[in-house]
Amino acid sequence: MRRDAAANRERLVAAAEAVFAEHGSSATLDDVATAAGVGPATLYRRFANKDALVREVLSAFFGRLVEAAETAATGPADRGLETFLRTVGVELAQKSGLSAPVWGELAPEPVVEELRRLSTELLIGAQRAGAVRADVTPDDVAAAVWALRGVIASERVDPERRGAQLWRRHLETILRGFGDDAGPSGRRTV
């Protein structure tokens, strides 16, 4: 691929991520082309249709979440799950239009499965470290992420909640519920 073609592709993917993150599935390819500063013909030369572009964007987005889980796994086991969930919260708050339910089957299933596997490993590590109750399951972790998506979505829709970052308070509640022991400050640790 020529250098200018590669640069156009990168610009298109970056613009698509920003447009889809903001507008979700209602965004059009014309919106993406305009945001990238290219004509629609340039976009169509790189991506045959919206689904192809969405797959590219979602693969990168979920790939970053996989990297976040891998990074969290390199730290202390008692903090890994919490670190990961906080990172997911930030990513979803900044790019809620990229969450899996918005796109259905276009979400990259192998990458999503890898994310589930890694989050399960983080959970097991936190449980072994005594930071998370033994009865917390991988489904509970998935439900926590779904709940964060719901809170973030409600903030986007309700003008009075917009920017309130209620998801952070909700995550604190979830983490306290996952916690096994009260730490020195009296706060449950996860």
N, CA, C and O atoms as a DFTB+ gen file, in Angstrom:
760 C
 N C O
     1  1       0.849      -1.182       0.000
     2  2       0.000       0.000       0.000
     3  2       0.893       1.243       0.000
     4  3       1.845       1.340       0.774
     5  1       0.570       2.181      -0.874
     6  2       1.320       3.435      -0.934
     7  2       1.209       4.182       0.391
     8  3       0.266       3.989       1.158
     9  1       2.188       5.033       0.638
    10  2       2.228       5.794       1.890
    11  2       0.975       6.656       2.050
    12  3       0.390       6.694       3.132
    13  1       0.551       7.356       0.976
    14  2      -0.633       8.216       1.075
    15  2      -1.896       7.377       1.291
    16  3      -2.802       7.794       2.012
    17  1      -1.956       6.197       0.668
    18  2      -3.112       5.318       0.857
    19  2      -3.157       4.806       2.293
    20  3      -4.225       4.730       2.901
    21  1      -1.991       4.456       2.829
    22  2      -1.929       3.987       4.213
    23  2      -2.334       5.108       5.171
    24  3      -3.039       4.872       6.153
    25  1      -1.882       6.330       4.877
    26  2      -2.242       7.476       5.727
    27  2      -3.743       7.733       5.668
    28  3      -4.365       8.016       6.692
    29  1      -4.331       7.637       4.467
    30  2      -5.785       7.809       4.338
    31  2      -6.524       6.745       5.133
    32  3      -7.510       7.049       5.804
    33  1      -6.063       5.511       5.067
    34  2      -6.715       4.418       5.801
    35  2      -6.668       4.691       7.304
    36  3      -7.679       4.561       7.994
    37  1      -5.507       5.064       7.801
    38  2      -5.374       5.373       9.235
    39  2      -6.277       6.537       9.630
    40  3      -6.917       6.504      10.681
    41  1      -6.326       7.557       8.790
    42  2      -7.168       8.721       9.073
    43  2      -8.639       8.321       9.087
    44  3      -9.405       8.786       9.930
    45  1      -9.031       7.455       8.150
    46  2     -10.412       6.977       8.092
    47  2     -10.786       6.160       9.330
    48  3     -11.865       6.341       9.895
    49  1      -9.901       5.270       9.746
    50  2     -10.187       4.445      10.926
    51  2     -10.276       5.317      12.177
    52  3     -11.169       5.127      13.003
    53  1      -9.360       6.266      12.320
    54  2      -9.398       7.168      13.481
    55  2     -10.669       8.015      13.475
    56  3     -11.308       8.188      14.512
    57  1     -11.031       8.539      12.313
    58  2     -12.263       9.338      12.215
    59  2     -13.481       8.473      12.488
    60  3     -14.411       8.905      13.170
    61  1     -13.484       7.249      11.958
    62  2     -14.616       6.350      12.179
    63  2     -14.765       6.043      13.651
    64  3     -15.881       6.021      14.169
    65  1     -13.664       5.807      14.332
    66  2     -13.758       5.535      15.773
    67  2     -14.397       6.706      16.498
    68  3     -15.289       6.518      17.325
    69  1     -13.945       7.908      16.190
    70  2     -14.511       9.092      16.860
    71  2     -15.987       9.271      16.524
    72  3     -16.791       9.559      17.410
    73  1     -16.348       9.105      15.266
    74  2     -17.750       9.292      14.845
    75  2     -18.646       8.203      15.428
    76  3     -19.716       8.503      15.957
    77  1     -18.219       6.932      15.339
    78  2     -19.023       5.846      15.879
    79  2     -19.095       5.911      17.401
    80  3     -20.129       5.593      17.988
    81  1     -18.001       6.323      18.043
    82  2     -17.997       6.444      19.499
    83  2     -19.031       7.460      19.962
    84  3     -19.677       7.282      20.995
    85  1     -19.177       8.521      19.188
    86  2     -20.128       9.576      19.551
    87  2     -21.558       9.254      19.150
    88  3     -22.485       9.494      19.923
    89  1     -21.749       8.711      17.947
    90  2     -23.098       8.557      17.395
    91  2     -23.576       7.114      17.298
    92  3     -24.735       6.870      16.962
    93  1     -22.701       6.156      17.585
    94  2     -23.090       4.754      17.506
    95  2     -23.464       4.356      16.098
    96  3     -22.908       4.863      15.124
    97  1     -24.404       3.452      16.000
    98  2     -24.756       2.876      14.698
    99  2     -25.518       3.844      13.795
   100  3     -25.704       3.557      12.613
   101  1     -25.959       4.972      14.320
   102  2     -26.672       5.930      13.466
   103  2     -25.724       6.744      12.588
   104  3     -26.169       7.425      11.664
   105  1     -24.425       6.680      12.869
   106  2     -23.450       7.407      12.056
   107  2     -23.388       6.804      10.655
   108  3     -23.536       5.595      10.483
   109  1     -23.171       7.653       9.669
   110  2     -23.107       7.199       8.277
   111  2     -21.659       7.226       7.788
   112  3     -20.782       7.826       8.409
   113  1     -21.442       6.570       6.673
   114  2     -20.110       6.611       6.070
   115  2     -19.771       8.019       5.591
   116  3     -18.604       8.411       5.608
   117  1     -20.771       8.778       5.165
   118  2     -20.523      10.171       4.789
   119  2     -20.040      10.972       5.997
   120  3     -19.166      11.829       5.864
   121  1     -20.605      10.696       7.179
   122  2     -20.141      11.359       8.407
   123  2     -18.660      11.060       8.643
   124  3     -17.884      11.944       9.006
   125  1     -18.286       9.806       8.432
   126  2     -16.897       9.391       8.646
   127  2     -15.985      10.068       7.620
   128  3     -14.933      10.594       7.982
   129  1     -16.379      10.060       6.351
   130  2     -15.556      10.687       5.312
   131  2     -15.354      12.169       5.619
   132  3     -14.242      12.683       5.502
   133  1     -16.426      12.852       6.011
   134  2     -16.336      14.270       6.341
   135  2     -15.382      14.488       7.515
   136  3     -14.544      15.389       7.476
   137  1     -15.508      13.663       8.560
   138  2     -14.639      13.800       9.736
   139  2     -13.177      13.526       9.389
   140  3     -12.272      14.122       9.974
   141  1     -12.952      12.629       8.443
   142  2     -11.582      12.291       8.037
   143  2     -11.013      13.301       7.047
   144  3      -9.809      13.310       6.790
   145  1     -11.871      14.148       6.493
   146  2     -11.408      15.130       5.513
   147  2     -11.099      14.516       4.161
   148  3     -10.234      14.999       3.430
   149  1     -11.818      13.438       3.831
   150  2     -11.643      12.788       2.522
   151  2     -13.006      12.675       1.852
   152  3     -14.042      12.837       2.497
   153  1     -12.995      12.403       0.585
   154  2     -14.240      12.201      -0.134
   155  2     -14.785      10.796       0.088
   156  3     -14.038       9.885       0.446
   157  1     -16.085      10.621      -0.125
   158  2     -16.683       9.285       0.034
   159  2     -16.019       8.222      -0.845
   160  3     -15.926       7.062      -0.445
   161  1     -15.557       8.608      -2.040
   162  2     -14.920       7.632      -2.927
   163  2     -13.652       7.068      -2.289
   164  3     -13.357       5.883      -2.442
   165  1     -12.903       7.908      -1.576
   166  2     -11.698       7.437      -0.886
   167  2     -12.069       6.413       0.179
   168  3     -11.406       5.386       0.323
   169  1     -13.123       6.696       0.914
   170  2     -13.575       5.761       1.942
   171  2     -13.969       4.423       1.324
   172  3     -13.579       3.366       1.819
   173  1     -14.738       4.472       0.249
   174  2     -15.212       3.234      -0.378
   175  2     -14.087       2.446      -1.048
   176  3     -14.213       1.235      -1.228
   177  1     -12.997       3.103      -1.418
   178  2     -11.852       2.369      -1.957
   179  2     -11.158       1.563      -0.859
   180  3     -10.549       0.530      -1.137
   181  1     -11.248       2.023       0.359
   182  2     -10.582       1.358       1.488
   183  2     -11.496       0.344       2.190
   184  3     -11.037      -0.682       2.691
   185  1     -12.795       0.656       2.214
   186  2     -13.760      -0.190       2.931
   187  2     -14.984      -0.381       2.045
   188  3     -15.602       0.590       1.608
   189  1     -15.325      -1.623       1.786
   190  2     -16.418      -1.932       0.858
   191  2     -17.768      -1.448       1.363
   192  3     -18.647      -1.099       0.576
   193  1     -17.926      -1.431       2.694
   194  2     -19.218      -1.033       3.263
   195  2     -19.025      -0.641       4.729
   196  3     -17.925      -0.740       5.274
   197  1     -20.082      -0.209       5.335
   198  2     -20.031       0.243       6.726
   199  2     -19.614      -0.898       7.650
   200  3     -18.831      -0.684       8.575
   201  1     -20.123      -2.098       7.415
   202  2     -19.781      -3.235       8.281
   203  2     -18.280      -3.484       8.318
   204  3     -17.723      -3.759       9.380
   205  1     -17.622      -3.390       7.166
   206  2     -16.173      -3.619       7.112
   207  2     -15.427      -2.577       7.941
   208  3     -14.475      -2.909       8.648
   209  1     -15.851      -1.336       7.859
   210  2     -15.221      -0.266       8.630
   211  2     -15.496      -0.450      10.123
   212  3     -14.600      -0.282      10.950
   213  1     -16.719      -0.790      10.456
   214  2     -17.080      -1.008      11.865
   215  2     -16.247      -2.149      12.447
   216  3     -15.750      -2.039      13.567
   217  1     -16.092      -3.225      11.710
   218  2     -15.284      -4.354      12.203
   219  2     -13.854      -3.910      12.507
   220  3     -13.273      -4.295      13.522
   221  1     -13.307      -3.108      11.628
   222  2     -11.939      -2.600      11.830
   223  2     -11.855      -1.759      13.099
   224  3     -10.939      -1.928      13.903
   225  1     -12.804      -0.861      13.275
   226  2     -12.816       0.019      14.442
   227  2     -13.023      -0.792      15.721
   228  3     -12.318      -0.580      16.708
   229  1     -13.975      -1.708      15.709
   230  2     -14.256      -2.500      16.916
   231  2     -13.096      -3.422      17.273
   232  3     -12.816      -3.638      18.453
   233  1     -12.429      -3.958      16.276
   234  2     -11.259      -4.798      16.561
   235  2     -10.189      -4.001      17.299
   236  3      -9.580      -4.501      18.244
   237  1      -9.962      -2.772      16.872
   238  2      -8.979      -1.923      17.541
   239  2      -9.441      -1.553      18.953
   240  3      -8.646      -1.582      19.892
   241  1     -10.721      -1.206      19.106
   242  2     -11.255      -0.816      20.413
   243  2     -11.149      -1.977      21.404
   244  3     -10.621      -1.811      22.503
   245  1     -11.649      -3.143      21.016
   246  2     -11.594      -4.286      21.921
   247  2     -10.151      -4.763      22.106
   248  3      -9.804      -5.298      23.159
   249  1      -9.327      -4.574      21.102
   250  2      -7.907      -4.895      21.250
   251  2      -7.258      -4.069      22.350
   252  3      -6.434      -4.578      23.109
   253  1      -7.630      -2.793      22.438
   254  2      -7.102      -1.935      23.514
   255  2      -7.591      -2.411      24.878
   256  3      -6.855      -2.333      25.861
   257  1      -8.830      -2.905      24.946
   258  2      -9.325      -3.436      26.220
   259  2      -8.565      -4.706      26.605
   260  3      -8.288      -4.934      27.783
   261  1      -8.231      -5.525      25.618
   262  2      -7.407      -6.712      25.881
   263  2      -6.047      -6.271      26.426
   264  3      -5.552      -6.846      27.395
   265  1      -5.449      -5.262      25.811
   266  2      -4.166      -4.747      26.295
   267  2      -4.299      -4.224      27.723
   268  3      -3.394      -4.413      28.536
   269  1      -5.416      -3.570      28.035
   270  2      -5.641      -3.075      29.400
   271  2      -5.714      -4.233      30.388
   272  3      -5.179      -4.142      31.492
   273  1      -6.371      -5.317      30.000
   274  2      -6.457      -6.494      30.877
   275  2      -5.080      -7.116      31.063
   276  3      -4.723      -7.526      32.168
   277  1      -4.310      -7.186      29.988
   278  2      -2.956      -7.749      30.080
   279  2      -2.075      -6.888      30.978
   280  3      -1.292      -7.411      31.772
   281  1      -2.202      -5.580      30.855
   282  2      -1.437      -4.671      31.704
   283  2      -1.852      -4.821      33.157
   284  3      -0.998      -4.857      34.044
   285  1      -3.149      -4.910      33.413
   286  2      -3.640      -5.074      34.783
   287  2      -3.116      -6.367      35.396
   288  3      -2.875      -6.435      36.601
   289  1      -2.943      -7.378      34.573
   290  2      -2.459      -8.671      35.063
   291  2      -0.991      -8.619      35.489
   292  3      -0.533      -9.494      36.224
   293  1      -0.255      -7.613      35.043
   294  2       1.157      -7.513      35.417
   295  2       1.348      -6.849      36.772
   296  3       2.441      -6.893      37.337
   297  1       0.291      -6.234      37.298
   298  2       0.374      -5.571      38.591
   299  2      -0.007      -6.516      39.719
   300  3      -0.150      -7.721      39.512
   301  1      -0.170      -5.964      40.902
   302  2      -0.560      -6.791      42.046
   303  2      -1.909      -7.482      41.793
   304  3      -2.858      -6.859      41.316
   305  1      -1.972      -8.757      42.115
   306  2      -3.179      -9.547      41.847
   307  2      -4.406      -8.998      42.570
   308  3      -5.524      -9.113      42.068
   309  1      -4.207      -8.409      43.736
   310  2      -5.355      -7.904      44.492
   311  2      -5.956      -6.650      43.878
   312  3      -7.068      -6.260      44.236
   313  1      -5.234      -6.008      42.952
   314  2      -5.722      -4.772      42.329
   315  2      -6.031      -4.925      40.848
   316  3      -6.594      -4.011      40.247
   317  1      -5.679      -6.054      40.244
   318  2      -5.809      -6.218      38.803
   319  2      -7.223      -6.069      38.280
   320  3      -7.450      -5.354      37.303
   321  1      -8.172      -6.729      38.911
   322  2      -9.558      -6.652      38.443
   323  2     -10.097      -5.234      38.576
   324  3     -10.768      -4.732      37.674
   325  1      -9.808      -4.599      39.687
   326  2     -10.261      -3.223      39.886
   327  2      -9.657      -2.294      38.837
   328  3     -10.364      -1.469      38.258
   329  1      -8.371      -2.422      38.594
   330  2      -7.696      -1.598      37.592
   331  2      -8.334      -1.795      36.225
   332  3      -8.599      -0.834      35.502
   333  1      -8.573      -3.043      35.886
   334  2      -9.196      -3.351      34.602
   335  2     -10.593      -2.734      34.505
   336  3     -10.911      -2.091      33.505
   337  1     -11.424      -2.920      35.523
   338  2     -12.794      -2.390      35.469
   339  2     -12.813      -0.870      35.400
   340  3     -13.669      -0.291      34.732
   341  1     -11.888      -0.226      36.077
   342  2     -11.810       1.239      35.991
   343  2     -11.425       1.676      34.573
   344  3     -11.974       2.640      34.040
   345  1     -10.485       0.960      33.976
   346  2     -10.075       1.280      32.608
   347  2     -11.228       1.074      31.637
   348  3     -11.459       1.901      30.755
   349  1     -11.948      -0.024      31.797
   350  2     -13.121      -0.277      30.946
   351  2     -14.134       0.852      31.116
   352  3     -14.707       1.321      30.133
   353  1     -14.357       1.288      32.349
   354  2     -15.293       2.391      32.594
   355  2     -14.894       3.658      31.861
   356  3     -15.733       4.323      31.253
   357  1     -13.626       3.988      31.918
   358  2     -13.138       5.189      31.226
   359  2     -13.330       5.044      29.718
   360  3     -13.825       5.956      29.057
   361  1     -12.933       3.887      29.182
   362  2     -13.082       3.662      27.733
   363  2     -14.545       3.744      27.302
   364  3     -14.863       4.382      26.299
   365  1     -15.433       3.102      28.057
   366  2     -16.852       3.135      27.699
   367  2     -17.435       4.537      27.825
   368  3     -18.268       4.942      27.014
   369  1     -17.001       5.272      28.837
   370  2     -17.510       6.636      29.009
   371  2     -17.061       7.528      27.854
   372  3     -17.815       8.387      27.396
   373  1     -15.847       7.323      27.395
   374  2     -15.334       8.141      26.304
   375  2     -15.851       7.687      24.947
   376  3     -15.951       8.489      24.019
   377  1     -16.184       6.388      24.824
   378  2     -16.534       5.833      23.512
   379  2     -17.722       4.889      23.619
   380  3     -17.670       3.762      23.127
   381  1     -18.780       5.341      24.256
   382  2     -19.920       4.454      24.506
   383  2     -20.562       3.942      23.220
   384  3     -21.193       2.885      23.227
   385  1     -20.413       4.663      22.134
   386  2     -20.974       4.214      20.868
   387  2     -20.285       2.988      20.296
   388  3     -20.743       2.427      19.300
   389  1     -19.178       2.563      20.920
   390  2     -18.451       1.391      20.436
   391  2     -18.752       0.135      21.250
   392  3     -18.190      -0.924      20.970
   393  1     -19.626       0.232      22.247
   394  2     -19.881      -0.952      23.072
   395  2     -20.552      -2.043      22.239
   396  3     -21.306      -1.758      21.309
   397  1     -20.270      -3.270      22.584
   398  2     -20.708      -4.433      21.790
   399  2     -22.207      -4.459      21.479
   400  3     -22.568      -4.755      20.340
   401  1     -23.097      -4.165      22.433
   402  2     -24.528      -4.278      22.121
   403  2     -25.000      -3.358      21.003
   404  3     -25.973      -3.663      20.313
   405  1     -24.316      -2.237      20.824
   406  2     -24.707      -1.301      19.782
   407  2     -24.527      -1.935      18.402
   408  3     -25.294      -1.655      17.481
   409  1     -23.503      -2.794      18.263
   410  2     -23.125      -3.307      16.963
   411  2     -23.469      -4.769      16.754
   412  3     -23.308      -5.285      15.648
   413  1     -23.935      -5.441      17.780
   414  2     -24.364      -6.831      17.641
   415  2     -23.277      -7.736      17.125
   416  3     -22.200      -7.819      17.716
   417  1     -23.540      -8.405      16.048
   418  2     -22.633      -9.427      15.530
   419  2     -21.381      -8.857      14.870
   420  3     -20.495      -9.619      14.482
   421  1     -21.288      -7.560      14.737
   422  2     -20.081      -6.976      14.150
   423  2     -18.937      -6.912      15.159
   424  3     -17.779      -6.742      14.780
   425  1     -19.263      -7.048      16.443
   426  2     -18.206      -7.066      17.454
   427  2     -17.300      -8.265      17.187
   428  3     -17.791      -9.352      16.883
   429  1     -16.001      -8.083      17.294
   430  2     -15.053      -9.153      16.957
   431  2     -15.069     -10.259      18.023
   432  3     -14.372     -10.162      19.033
   433  1     -15.855     -11.290      17.795
   434  2     -16.078     -12.326      18.800
   435  2     -14.790     -12.937      19.351
   436  3     -14.701     -13.128      20.564
   437  1     -13.783     -13.256      18.522
   438  2     -12.553     -13.819      19.105
   439  2     -11.875     -12.868      20.098
   440  3     -11.346     -13.304      21.121
   441  1     -11.897     -11.566      19.790
   442  2     -11.274     -10.586      20.685
   443  2     -12.127     -10.429      21.946
   444  3     -11.586     -10.310      23.046
   445  1     -13.443     -10.428      21.797
   446  2     -14.338     -10.335      22.952
   447  2     -14.148     -11.566      23.848
   448  3     -14.126     -11.439      25.072
   449  1     -14.013     -12.736      23.257
   450  2     -13.769     -13.966      24.035
   451  2     -12.438     -13.892      24.767
   452  3     -12.341     -14.318      25.918
   453  1     -11.413     -13.357      24.117
   454  2     -10.116     -13.183      24.778
   455  2     -10.250     -12.225      25.956
   456  3      -9.639     -12.436      27.004
   457  1     -11.034     -11.192      25.790
   458  2     -11.279     -10.240      26.869
   459  2     -11.971     -10.932      28.042
   460  3     -11.613     -10.697      29.196
   461  1     -12.950     -11.776      27.759
   462  2     -13.628     -12.534      28.828
   463  2     -12.643     -13.453      29.549
   464  3     -12.658     -13.547      30.777
   465  1     -11.786     -14.132      28.779
   466  2     -10.809     -15.040      29.377
   467  2      -9.864     -14.276      30.302
   468  3      -9.594     -14.715      31.420
   469  1      -9.367     -13.143      29.838
   470  2      -8.438     -12.361      30.645
   471  2      -9.110     -11.785      31.888
   472  3      -8.504     -11.750      32.958
   473  1     -10.355     -11.333      31.756
   474  2     -11.047     -10.798      32.933
   475  2     -11.316     -11.906      33.949
   476  3     -11.317     -11.658      35.155
   477  1     -11.544     -13.119      33.467
   478  2     -11.707     -14.256      34.375
   479  2     -10.405     -14.525      35.122
   480  3     -10.419     -14.796      36.323
   481  1      -9.285     -14.452      34.416
   482  2      -7.988     -14.635      35.072
   483  2      -7.743     -13.552      36.124
   484  3      -7.213     -13.836      37.198
   485  1      -8.125     -12.320      35.815
   486  2      -7.983     -11.243      36.796
   487  2      -8.848     -11.509      38.022
   488  3      -8.428     -11.276      39.155
   489  1     -10.060     -12.000      37.780
   490  2     -10.957     -12.332      38.891
   491  2     -10.338     -13.416      39.769
   492  3     -10.300     -13.279      40.992
   493  1      -9.858     -14.480      39.157
   494  2      -9.260     -15.588      39.915
   495  2      -8.052     -15.091      40.716
   496  3      -7.876     -15.463      41.876
   497  1      -7.233     -14.259      40.099
   498  2      -6.082     -13.698      40.808
   499  2      -6.505     -12.874      42.016
   500  3      -5.907     -12.982      43.086
   501  1      -7.537     -12.049      41.847
   502  2      -8.027     -11.231      42.953
   503  2      -8.621     -12.109      44.056
   504  3      -8.459     -11.813      45.240
   505  1      -9.301     -13.178      43.674
   506  2      -9.853     -14.097      44.669
   507  2      -8.736     -14.792      45.431
   508  3      -8.809     -14.911      46.655
   509  1      -7.716     -15.248      44.740
   510  2      -6.581     -15.912      45.405
   511  2      -5.853     -14.959      46.349
   512  3      -5.326     -15.373      47.381
   513  1      -5.831     -13.673      45.980
   514  2      -5.183     -12.677      46.823
   515  2      -6.067     -12.254      48.000
   516  3      -5.635     -11.497      48.869
   517  1      -7.292     -12.744      48.017
   518  2      -8.207     -12.417      49.108
   519  2      -8.893     -11.072      48.967
   520  3      -9.481     -10.575      49.927
   521  1      -8.826     -10.472      47.777
   522  2      -9.418      -9.153      47.568
   523  2     -10.855      -9.222      47.068
   524  3     -11.592      -8.240      47.155
   525  1     -11.255     -10.378      46.545
   526  2     -12.604     -10.549      45.999
   527  2     -13.192     -11.823      46.600
   528  3     -12.508     -12.835      46.752
   529  1     -14.468     -11.746      46.936
   530  2     -15.169     -12.894      47.513
   531  2     -15.086     -14.103      46.581
   532  3     -15.047     -13.955      45.360
   533  1     -15.059     -15.273      47.159
   534  2     -14.952     -16.517      46.386
   535  2     -16.192     -16.798      45.555
   536  3     -16.120     -17.526      44.565
   537  1     -17.339     -16.226      45.946
   538  2     -18.572     -16.521      45.211
   539  2     -18.826     -15.578      44.031
   540  3     -19.838     -15.713      43.344
   541  1     -17.926     -14.632      43.790
   542  2     -18.046     -13.760      42.617
   543  2     -17.624     -14.573      41.393
   544  3     -16.593     -15.245      41.415
   545  1     -18.417     -14.512      40.334
   546  2     -18.180     -15.318      39.139
   547  2     -17.810     -14.443      37.941
   548  3     -17.994     -13.227      37.983
   549  1     -17.294     -15.049      36.881
   550  2     -17.049     -14.279      35.654
   551  2     -18.319     -13.610      35.128
   552  3     -18.256     -12.522      34.555
   553  1     -19.458     -14.251      35.317
   554  2     -20.720     -13.619      34.907
   555  2     -20.993     -12.352      35.711
   556  3     -21.575     -11.400      35.189
   557  1     -20.579     -12.332      36.976
   558  2     -20.737     -11.118      37.786
   559  2     -19.875      -9.985      37.230
   560  3     -20.293      -8.827      37.215
   561  1     -18.678     -10.326      36.779
   562  2     -17.795      -9.316      36.185
   563  2     -18.424      -8.789      34.890
   564  3     -18.446      -7.581      34.652
   565  1     -18.929      -9.695      34.063
   566  2     -19.595      -9.275      32.824
   567  2     -20.807      -8.396      33.138
   568  3     -21.036      -7.388      32.469
   569  1     -21.580      -8.776      34.150
   570  2     -22.747      -7.980      34.532
   571  2     -22.333      -6.599      35.026
   572  3     -23.044      -5.618      34.809
   573  1     -21.182      -6.524      35.691
   574  2     -20.681      -5.221      36.146
   575  2     -20.397      -4.316      34.950
   576  3     -20.716      -3.127      34.975
   577  1     -19.796      -4.884      33.903
   578  2     -19.515      -4.099      32.694
   579  2     -20.828      -3.685      32.022
   580  3     -20.970      -2.544      31.582
   581  1     -21.781      -4.610      31.946
   582  2     -23.085      -4.268      31.352
   583  2     -23.744      -3.141      32.140
   584  3     -24.327      -2.225      31.560
   585  1     -23.645      -3.216      33.470
   586  2     -24.239      -2.169      34.304
   587  2     -23.563      -0.828      34.048
   588  3     -24.229       0.205      33.970
   589  1     -22.246      -0.847      33.920
   590  2     -21.535       0.402      33.614
   591  2     -22.015       0.987      32.302
   592  3     -22.235       2.193      32.193
   593  1     -22.180       0.117      31.292
   594  2     -22.676       0.598      29.990
   595  2     -24.037       1.256      30.151
   596  3     -24.304       2.297      29.551
   597  1     -24.900       0.648      30.964
   598  2     -26.241       1.200      31.168
   599  2     -26.210       2.550      31.848
   600  3     -26.933       3.464      31.452
   601  1     -25.375       2.686      32.874
   602  2     -25.267       3.964      33.583
   603  2     -24.690       5.025      32.652
   604  3     -25.167       6.159      32.623
   605  1     -23.669       4.655      31.899
   606  2     -23.063       5.603      30.964
   607  2     -24.076       6.023      29.897
   608  3     -24.143       7.197      29.535
   609  1     -24.856       5.078      29.398
   610  2     -25.883       5.410      28.405
   611  2     -26.914       6.365      28.983
   612  3     -27.354       7.286      28.296
   613  1     -27.304       6.159      30.232
   614  2     -28.301       7.048      30.842
   615  2     -27.740       8.453      31.010
   616  3     -28.478       9.432      30.903
   617  1     -26.446       8.560      31.271
   618  2     -25.818       9.874      31.385
   619  2     -25.825      10.600      30.045
   620  3     -25.986      11.819      29.994
   621  1     -25.652       9.849      28.967
   622  2     -25.629      10.457      27.635
   623  2     -27.003      10.960      27.220
   624  3     -27.111      11.961      26.511
   625  1     -28.051      10.275      27.655
   626  2     -29.412      10.604      27.241
   627  2     -30.003      11.721      28.096
   628  3     -30.711      12.588      27.584
   629  1     -29.717      11.703      29.384
   630  2     -30.314      12.654      30.323
   631  2     -29.414      13.881      30.466
   632  3     -28.324      13.782      31.031
   633  1     -29.858      15.042      29.961
   634  2     -29.018      16.249      30.007
   635  2     -28.591      16.635      31.421
   636  3     -27.510      17.193      31.608
   637  1     -29.429      16.345      32.417
   638  2     -29.070      16.710      33.786
   639  2     -27.970      15.816      34.346
   640  3     -27.264      16.212      35.273
   641  1     -27.818      14.625      33.799
   642  2     -26.784      13.695      34.271
   643  2     -25.524      13.761      33.429
   644  3     -24.475      13.261      33.834
   645  1     -25.621      14.372      32.269
   646  2     -24.490      14.412      31.348
   647  2     -23.257      14.976      32.052
   648  3     -23.306      16.055      32.641
   649  1     -22.175      14.248      31.984
   650  2     -20.932      14.689      32.601
   651  2     -20.831      14.402      34.087
   652  3     -19.811      14.718      34.699
   653  1     -21.851      13.817      34.683
   654  2     -21.836      13.570      36.122
   655  2     -20.924      12.414      36.507
   656  3     -20.509      12.299      37.660
   657  1     -20.618      11.569      35.549
   658  2     -19.790      10.390      35.781
   659  2     -20.344       9.525      36.908
   660  3     -19.613       9.073      37.790
   661  1     -21.642       9.312      36.854
   662  2     -22.279       8.429      37.826
   663  2     -21.729       7.021      37.738
   664  3     -21.788       6.262      38.705
   665  1     -21.191       6.673      36.573
   666  2     -20.630       5.336      36.419
   667  2     -19.517       5.092      37.426
   668  3     -19.343       3.963      37.884
   669  1     -18.767       6.116      37.777
   670  2     -17.687       5.947      38.764
   671  2     -18.259       5.571      40.133
   672  3     -17.732       4.686      40.808
   673  1     -19.328       6.238      40.537
   674  2     -19.977       5.893      41.815
   675  2     -20.545       4.484      41.760
   676  3     -20.436       3.716      42.716
   677  1     -21.149       4.157      40.631
   678  2     -21.723       2.821      40.472
   679  2     -20.624       1.759      40.537
   680  3     -20.808       0.715      41.163
   681  1     -19.498       2.018      39.904
   682  2     -18.385       1.067      39.943
   683  2     -17.874       0.897      41.371
   684  3     -17.547      -0.216      41.783
   685  1     -17.804       1.979      42.123
   686  2     -17.382       1.871      43.531
   687  2     -18.319       0.938      44.307
   688  3     -17.871       0.128      45.118
   689  1     -19.604       1.061      44.050
   690  2     -20.578       0.187      44.710
   691  2     -20.349      -1.268      44.315
   692  3     -20.379      -2.159      45.163
   693  1     -20.125      -1.501      43.042
   694  2     -19.863      -2.862      42.559
   695  2     -18.600      -3.414      43.218
   696  3     -18.590      -4.548      43.697
   697  1     -17.552      -2.620      43.239
   698  2     -16.290      -3.080      43.811
   699  2     -16.427      -3.384      45.299
   700  3     -15.850      -4.354      45.790
   701  1     -17.185      -2.562      46.015
   702  2     -17.425      -2.863      47.436
   703  2     -18.169      -4.185      47.579
   704  3     -17.889      -4.963      48.491
   705  1     -19.114      -4.438      46.682
   706  2     -19.859      -5.691      46.718
   707  2     -18.997      -6.897      46.399
   708  3     -19.220      -7.982      46.936
   709  1     -18.010      -6.714      45.525
   710  2     -17.088      -7.803      45.199
   711  2     -16.102      -8.065      46.333
   712  3     -15.601      -9.179      46.484
   713  1     -15.823      -7.022      47.138
   714  2     -14.763      -7.092      48.127
   715  2     -14.970      -8.151      49.185
   716  3     -16.095      -8.516      49.527
   717  1     -13.850      -8.631      49.691
   718  2     -13.866      -9.685      50.686
   719  2     -13.590      -9.147      52.079
   720  3     -14.265      -9.512      53.042
   721  1     -12.599      -8.280      52.180
   722  2     -12.188      -7.779      53.487
   723  2     -12.162      -6.256      53.474
   724  3     -11.933      -5.630      52.439
   725  1     -12.400      -5.679      54.641
   726  2     -12.251      -4.236      54.773
   727  2     -10.768      -3.930      54.923
   728  3     -10.064      -4.570      55.705
   729  1     -10.309      -2.954      54.173
   730  2      -8.903      -2.562      54.261
   731  2      -8.668      -1.664      55.457
   732  3      -9.586      -1.455      56.250
   733  1      -7.451      -1.118      55.615
   734  2      -7.108      -0.273      56.761
   735  2      -7.999       0.952      56.881
   736  3      -8.235       1.441      57.986
   737  1      -8.493       1.450      55.761
   738  2      -9.332       2.650      55.817
   739  2     -10.793       2.306      56.107
   740  3     -11.638       3.194      56.217
   741  1     -11.081       0.997      56.229
   742  2     -12.460       0.588      56.436
   743  2     -13.181       0.357      55.128
   744  3     -14.298      -0.162      55.109
   745  1     -12.548       0.741      54.032
   746  2     -13.138       0.547      52.693
   747  2     -12.825      -0.854      52.238
   748  3     -11.698      -1.325      52.385
   749  1     -13.806      -1.518      51.690
   750  2     -13.549      -2.857      51.157
   751  2     -12.559      -2.743      50.015
   752  3     -12.606      -1.800      49.226
   753  1     -11.676      -3.699      49.938
   754  2     -10.674      -3.657      48.882
   755  2     -11.037      -4.619      47.779
   756  3     -11.577      -5.699      48.022
   757  1     -10.734      -4.215      46.573
   758  2     -10.876      -5.077      45.394
   759  2      -9.699      -4.781      44.509
   760  3      -9.568      -5.373      43.437
